[in-house]
CSV table of C-alpha atoms in Angstrom, one decimal:
chain,number,residue,atom,x,y,z
A,19,UNK,CA,35.0,-43.4,-48.8
A,20,UNK,CA,37.8,-40.9,-48.6
A,21,UNK,CA,36.3,-37.5,-48.1
A,22,UNK,CA,38.4,-34.7,-49.7
A,23,UNK,CA,36.1,-31.8,-48.8
A,24,UNK,CA,34.7,-31.2,-45.3
A,25,UNK,CA,34.3,-28.4,-42.8
A,26,UNK,CA,35.1,-30.3,-39.6
A,27,UNK,CA,37.7,-28.0,-38.0
A,28,UNK,CA,36.0,-26.3,-35.1
A,29,UNK,CA,35.2,-22.6,-34.9
A,30,UNK,CA,37.0,-21.3,-38.0
A,31,UNK,CA,34.2,-21.1,-40.6
A,32,UNK,CA,30.6,-21.9,-41.1
A,33,UNK,CA,31.1,-25.6,-40.3
A,34,UNK,CA,31.6,-27.3,-36.9
A,35,UNK,CA,31.4,-24.8,-34.1
A,36,UNK,CA,33.0,-26.7,-31.3
A,37,UNK,CA,35.4,-29.6,-30.9
A,38,UNK,CA,32.5,-31.7,-29.7
A,39,UNK,CA,30.6,-30.9,-33.0
A,40,UNK,CA,33.7,-31.9,-35.0
A,41,UNK,CA,33.9,-35.3,-33.3
A,42,UNK,CA,30.2,-36.0,-33.7
A,43,UNK,CA,30.3,-35.2,-37.4
A,44,UNK,CA,33.3,-37.5,-37.9
A,45,UNK,CA,31.7,-40.3,-35.8
A,46,UNK,CA,28.6,-40.1,-38.0
A,47,UNK,CA,30.5,-40.2,-41.2
A,48,UNK,CA,32.6,-43.2,-39.9
A,49,UNK,CA,29.3,-44.9,-39.4
A,50,UNK,CA,28.5,-44.7,-43.1
A,51,UNK,CA,31.9,-45.9,-44.2
A,52,UNK,CA,34.1,-42.8,-44.4
A,53,UNK,CA,37.6,-43.9,-43.4
A,54,UNK,CA,39.7,-40.8,-44.2
A,55,UNK,CA,38.9,-37.1,-44.3
A,56,UNK,CA,40.6,-33.9,-45.3
A,57,UNK,CA,39.5,-30.9,-43.3
A,58,UNK,CA,39.1,-28.0,-45.7
A,59,UNK,CA,38.2,-24.8,-43.8
A,60,UNK,CA,37.2,-21.9,-46.0
A,61,UNK,CA,39.8,-19.3,-46.7
A,62,UNK,CA,38.1,-16.2,-48.2
A,63,UNK,CA,40.2,-13.1,-48.4
A,64,UNK,CA,38.7,-10.0,-46.9
A,65,UNK,CA,36.0,-11.9,-45.0
A,66,UNK,CA,35.7,-13.4,-41.5
A,67,UNK,CA,36.9,-16.7,-42.9
A,68,UNK,CA,40.7,-16.1,-42.9
A,69,UNK,CA,42.0,-18.4,-40.2
A,70,UNK,CA,45.6,-18.9,-41.1
A,71,UNK,CA,47.1,-22.4,-41.6
A,72,UNK,CA,49.2,-22.2,-38.5
A,73,UNK,CA,46.2,-21.6,-36.3
A,74,UNK,CA,44.2,-24.3,-38.1
A,75,UNK,CA,47.0,-26.7,-37.5
A,76,UNK,CA,46.8,-26.3,-33.7
A,77,UNK,CA,43.1,-27.0,-33.8
A,78,UNK,CA,43.7,-30.0,-36.1
A,79,UNK,CA,46.3,-31.5,-33.7
A,80,UNK,CA,43.7,-31.2,-30.9
A,81,UNK,CA,41.1,-32.9,-33.0
A,82,UNK,CA,43.4,-35.7,-33.9
A,83,UNK,CA,44.1,-36.4,-30.3
A,84,UNK,CA,40.4,-36.4,-29.3
A,85,UNK,CA,39.7,-38.9,-32.1
A,86,UNK,CA,42.4,-41.1,-30.8
A,87,UNK,CA,41.1,-40.8,-27.2
A,88,UNK,CA,37.6,-41.6,-28.4
A,89,UNK,CA,38.7,-44.6,-30.4
A,90,UNK,CA,37.3,-43.2,-33.7
A,91,UNK,CA,39.4,-44.7,-36.4
A,92,UNK,CA,39.0,-42.1,-39.1
A,93,UNK,CA,42.3,-40.6,-40.4
A,94,UNK,CA,42.2,-36.9,-40.8
A,95,UNK,CA,44.3,-34.5,-42.8
A,96,UNK,CA,44.4,-30.7,-43.2
A,97,UNK,CA,44.0,-28.4,-46.1
A,98,UNK,CA,41.8,-25.5,-47.2
A,99,UNK,CA,38.9,-24.7,-49.5
A,100,UNK,CA,40.4,-21.5,-51.1
A,101,UNK,CA,38.0,-19.0,-52.5
A,102,UNK,CA,39.2,-17.8,-56.0
A,103,UNK,CA,41.5,-14.9,-55.7
A,104,UNK,CA,44.3,-13.3,-57.8
A,105,UNK,CA,46.5,-13.6,-54.7
A,106,UNK,CA,46.4,-17.4,-54.1
A,107,UNK,CA,50.0,-17.9,-55.0
A,108,UNK,CA,51.0,-15.2,-52.4
A,109,UNK,CA,48.8,-16.8,-49.8
A,110,UNK,CA,50.5,-20.1,-50.4
A,111,UNK,CA,54.0,-18.6,-50.2
A,112,UNK,CA,53.0,-16.8,-47.0
A,113,UNK,CA,51.8,-20.1,-45.4
A,114,UNK,CA,48.3,-18.8,-44.9
A,115,UNK,CA,46.6,-21.5,-46.9
A,116,UNK,CA,47.5,-25.1,-47.8
A,117,UNK,CA,46.8,-27.7,-50.5
A,118,UNK,CA,44.8,-30.8,-49.7
A,119,UNK,CA,46.7,-32.7,-47.0
A,120,UNK,CA,49.6,-30.3,-47.7
A,121,UNK,CA,49.9,-31.6,-51.2
A,122,UNK,CA,50.1,-29.7,-54.6
A,123,UNK,CA,46.4,-30.3,-55.0
A,124,UNK,CA,44.5,-27.0,-54.4
A,125,UNK,CA,40.8,-27.1,-53.6
A,126,UNK,CA,39.4,-23.9,-55.1
A,127,UNK,CA,35.9,-22.5,-54.9
A,128,UNK,CA,34.3,-20.0,-57.4
A,129,UNK,CA,31.4,-17.6,-56.6
A,130,UNK,CA,28.2,-19.5,-56.6
A,131,UNK,CA,26.0,-17.0,-58.4
A,132,UNK,CA,28.4,-14.6,-60.1
A,133,UNK,CA,31.4,-14.7,-62.4
A,134,UNK,CA,35.0,-14.3,-61.5
A,135,UNK,CA,36.3,-12.8,-64.8
A,136,UNK,CA,39.7,-14.3,-65.0
A,137,UNK,CA,39.4,-17.6,-63.1
A,138,UNK,CA,40.8,-19.6,-66.0
A,139,UNK,CA,44.0,-17.4,-66.0
A,140,UNK,CA,44.3,-18.0,-62.2
A,141,UNK,CA,44.0,-21.8,-62.7
A,142,UNK,CA,46.4,-21.9,-65.6
A,143,UNK,CA,49.0,-19.8,-63.7
A,144,UNK,CA,48.8,-22.2,-60.7
A,145,UNK,CA,49.0,-25.3,-62.9
A,146,UNK,CA,52.0,-23.8,-64.8
A,147,UNK,CA,53.7,-23.5,-61.4
A,148,UNK,CA,53.2,-27.1,-60.6
A,149,UNK,CA,50.0,-27.1,-58.6
A,150,UNK,CA,46.9,-29.2,-59.5
A,151,UNK,CA,43.6,-27.3,-59.3
A,152,UNK,CA,40.6,-29.2,-57.9
A,153,UNK,CA,37.4,-27.2,-58.5
A,154,UNK,CA,35.0,-27.6,-55.6
A,155,UNK,CA,31.4,-28.6,-56.4
A,156,UNK,CA,31.1,-27.3,-60.0
A,157,UNK,CA,27.5,-28.4,-60.1
A,158,UNK,CA,26.6,-25.6,-57.6
A,159,UNK,CA,27.8,-22.7,-59.8
A,160,UNK,CA,25.2,-20.9,-61.8
A,161,UNK,CA,27.6,-20.5,-64.8
A,162,UNK,CA,28.0,-24.3,-65.0
A,163,UNK,CA,24.3,-25.0,-64.5
A,164,UNK,CA,23.6,-22.6,-67.4
A,165,UNK,CA,26.4,-24.0,-69.6
A,166,UNK,CA,27.8,-27.5,-69.0
A,167,UNK,CA,30.5,-26.9,-71.6
A,168,UNK,CA,32.3,-24.7,-69.1
A,169,UNK,CA,32.9,-27.8,-66.9
A,170,UNK,CA,33.9,-29.7,-70.0
A,171,UNK,CA,36.4,-27.0,-71.0
A,172,UNK,CA,37.9,-26.9,-67.5
A,173,UNK,CA,38.3,-30.7,-67.5
A,174,UNK,CA,40.1,-30.5,-70.9
A,175,UNK,CA,42.4,-27.8,-69.3
A,176,UNK,CA,43.4,-30.3,-66.7
A,177,UNK,CA,41.3,-29.0,-63.8
A,178,UNK,CA,39.9,-31.8,-61.6
A,179,UNK,CA,36.3,-31.6,-60.7
A,180,UNK,CA,35.1,-32.5,-57.1
A,181,UNK,CA,31.4,-33.2,-56.8
A,182,UNK,CA,29.3,-33.0,-53.6
A,183,UNK,CA,27.6,-36.3,-52.7
A,184,UNK,CA,24.6,-34.4,-51.5
A,185,UNK,CA,24.0,-32.8,-54.8
A,186,UNK,CA,22.7,-36.0,-56.3
A,187,UNK,CA,20.0,-36.1,-53.6
A,188,UNK,CA,18.9,-32.5,-54.3
A,189,UNK,CA,20.5,-31.0,-51.2
A,190,UNK,CA,21.6,-27.8,-53.1
A,191,UNK,CA,18.5,-27.5,-55.3
A,192,UNK,CA,17.3,-28.8,-58.6
A,193,UNK,CA,19.9,-27.0,-60.7
A,194,UNK,CA,22.8,-28.6,-58.9
A,195,UNK,CA,21.0,-32.0,-59.0
A,196,UNK,CA,20.5,-31.9,-62.8
A,197,UNK,CA,24.1,-30.6,-63.3
A,198,UNK,CA,25.8,-33.3,-61.2
A,199,UNK,CA,23.9,-36.0,-63.1
A,200,UNK,CA,25.2,-34.5,-66.4
A,201,UNK,CA,28.8,-34.4,-65.0
A,202,UNK,CA,28.5,-37.9,-63.7
A,203,UNK,CA,27.1,-39.3,-67.0
A,204,UNK,CA,30.0,-37.6,-68.9
A,205,UNK,CA,32.5,-39.1,-66.4
A,206,UNK,CA,33.9,-35.6,-65.6
A,207,UNK,CA,34.0,-36.0,-61.8
A,208,UNK,CA,37.4,-36.7,-60.4
A,209,UNK,CA,36.3,-37.3,-56.8
A,210,UNK,CA,33.4,-36.8,-54.5
A,211,UNK,CA,33.4,-35.1,-51.1
A,212,UNK,CA,30.7,-34.6,-48.5
A,213,UNK,CA,31.2,-30.9,-48.0
A,214,UNK,CA,29.8,-31.6,-44.6
A,215,UNK,CA,29.3,-28.7,-42.3
A,216,UNK,CA,27.1,-30.1,-39.5
A,217,UNK,CA,25.9,-33.4,-38.0
A,218,UNK,CA,22.9,-35.1,-39.5
A,219,UNK,CA,22.5,-36.1,-43.1
A,220,UNK,CA,24.6,-39.2,-42.9
A,221,UNK,CA,21.8,-41.4,-44.2
A,222,UNK,CA,21.3,-39.1,-47.2
A,223,UNK,CA,25.0,-39.4,-48.1
A,224,UNK,CA,24.8,-43.1,-47.9
A,225,UNK,CA,21.7,-43.1,-50.2
A,226,UNK,CA,23.7,-40.8,-52.6
A,227,UNK,CA,26.4,-43.4,-52.8
A,228,UNK,CA,23.8,-46.0,-53.8
A,229,UNK,CA,22.4,-43.6,-56.4
A,230,UNK,CA,25.8,-43.2,-57.9
A,231,UNK,CA,26.0,-46.9,-58.5
A,232,UNK,CA,23.4,-46.4,-61.3
A,233,UNK,CA,25.9,-44.3,-63.2
A,234,UNK,CA,29.2,-46.0,-62.5
A,235,UNK,CA,30.4,-49.6,-62.6
A,236,UNK,CA,32.1,-51.0,-59.5
A,237,UNK,CA,35.6,-50.0,-60.6
A,238,UNK,CA,34.5,-46.5,-61.6
A,239,UNK,CA,32.7,-46.0,-58.3
A,240,UNK,CA,35.7,-47.1,-56.3
A,241,UNK,CA,37.8,-44.6,-58.2
A,242,UNK,CA,35.6,-41.5,-57.5
A,243,UNK,CA,34.9,-42.4,-53.9
A,244,UNK,CA,38.3,-43.8,-52.9
A,245,UNK,CA,41.0,-44.3,-55.6
A,246,UNK,CA,41.4,-40.8,-56.8
A,247,UNK,CA,41.4,-39.3,-53.3
A,248,UNK,CA,44.1,-41.8,-52.4
A,249,UNK,CA,46.2,-40.4,-55.3
A,250,UNK,CA,46.1,-37.0,-53.5
A,251,UNK,CA,47.2,-38.5,-50.2
A,252,UNK,CA,49.9,-40.7,-51.9
A,253,UNK,CA,51.4,-37.6,-53.5
A,254,UNK,CA,52.3,-36.3,-50.1
A,255,UNK,CA,53.4,-39.6,-48.6
A,256,UNK,CA,55.6,-40.3,-51.6
C-alpha cells in the first residue's frame, strides 16, 4: 500500500510526538505492507497546528535519515492536510503549506460536524488554478453521512475522495462505517490512507484491506491502495 494520509511527523500536530514515535509507527506499517507514505501534518489556521512547511521539512529530513539508519525501507514524502480556509491559495503562495509530496494534489479537510458554507467555491477556485483537490475522509463528515449525494456531487465536480482504511472497521463510529461502505460500493473512493496518528492498530488496518476485497476486484483494489497514489507521486517525478 501507498499511504497518502498520515500524521507521522514528530511534534507538529496531534500525531507522533517524538521521532522515536514516528519511526515505530512507520516500522509497524511496513510490517503490514506499506511501502511508501506521505506525511500530512495538519495545517489549521488560527490554531496551534500551524507548523510551516520550512520547519516541517527540517523534521522530515531528520526522519528520513533515521529510517535509513534503522534500515526501514519505507519511502516517505511530505505534504499537508490543510483545513478548509478561504486563504489556502495565499498559504500556498507563502510557502506555509504544500500539496501531497509537493505536487498539485491538495489534501483538504472539512469540519467534521459543521458546515463550511462556501467549500465548493474554494474547491472550484483551486481547481481552476490548476490544483487537484483531494478531500480527506469524506465518510467522517456529518453532512456526507446525512446526505451521500454531497459526495457524489463533489466526485462529479472532479474532487478526489480519500477514504480512511480504519473507517471500514468502525474506528470512527457507525456513521463513518456505513458511509464508507456506500462510497466504496459506488466506486467513489480515489485512494485510501491510514490517517495514522499513533502506534498500534496495524492489524486492524490489515483486516480492513481484506474487507475491501469484498467490494473490489483485484485490479480495483490495487488501484485504490497503490495505483492512484502512484499517480500523485508520478506527477512530481515527471
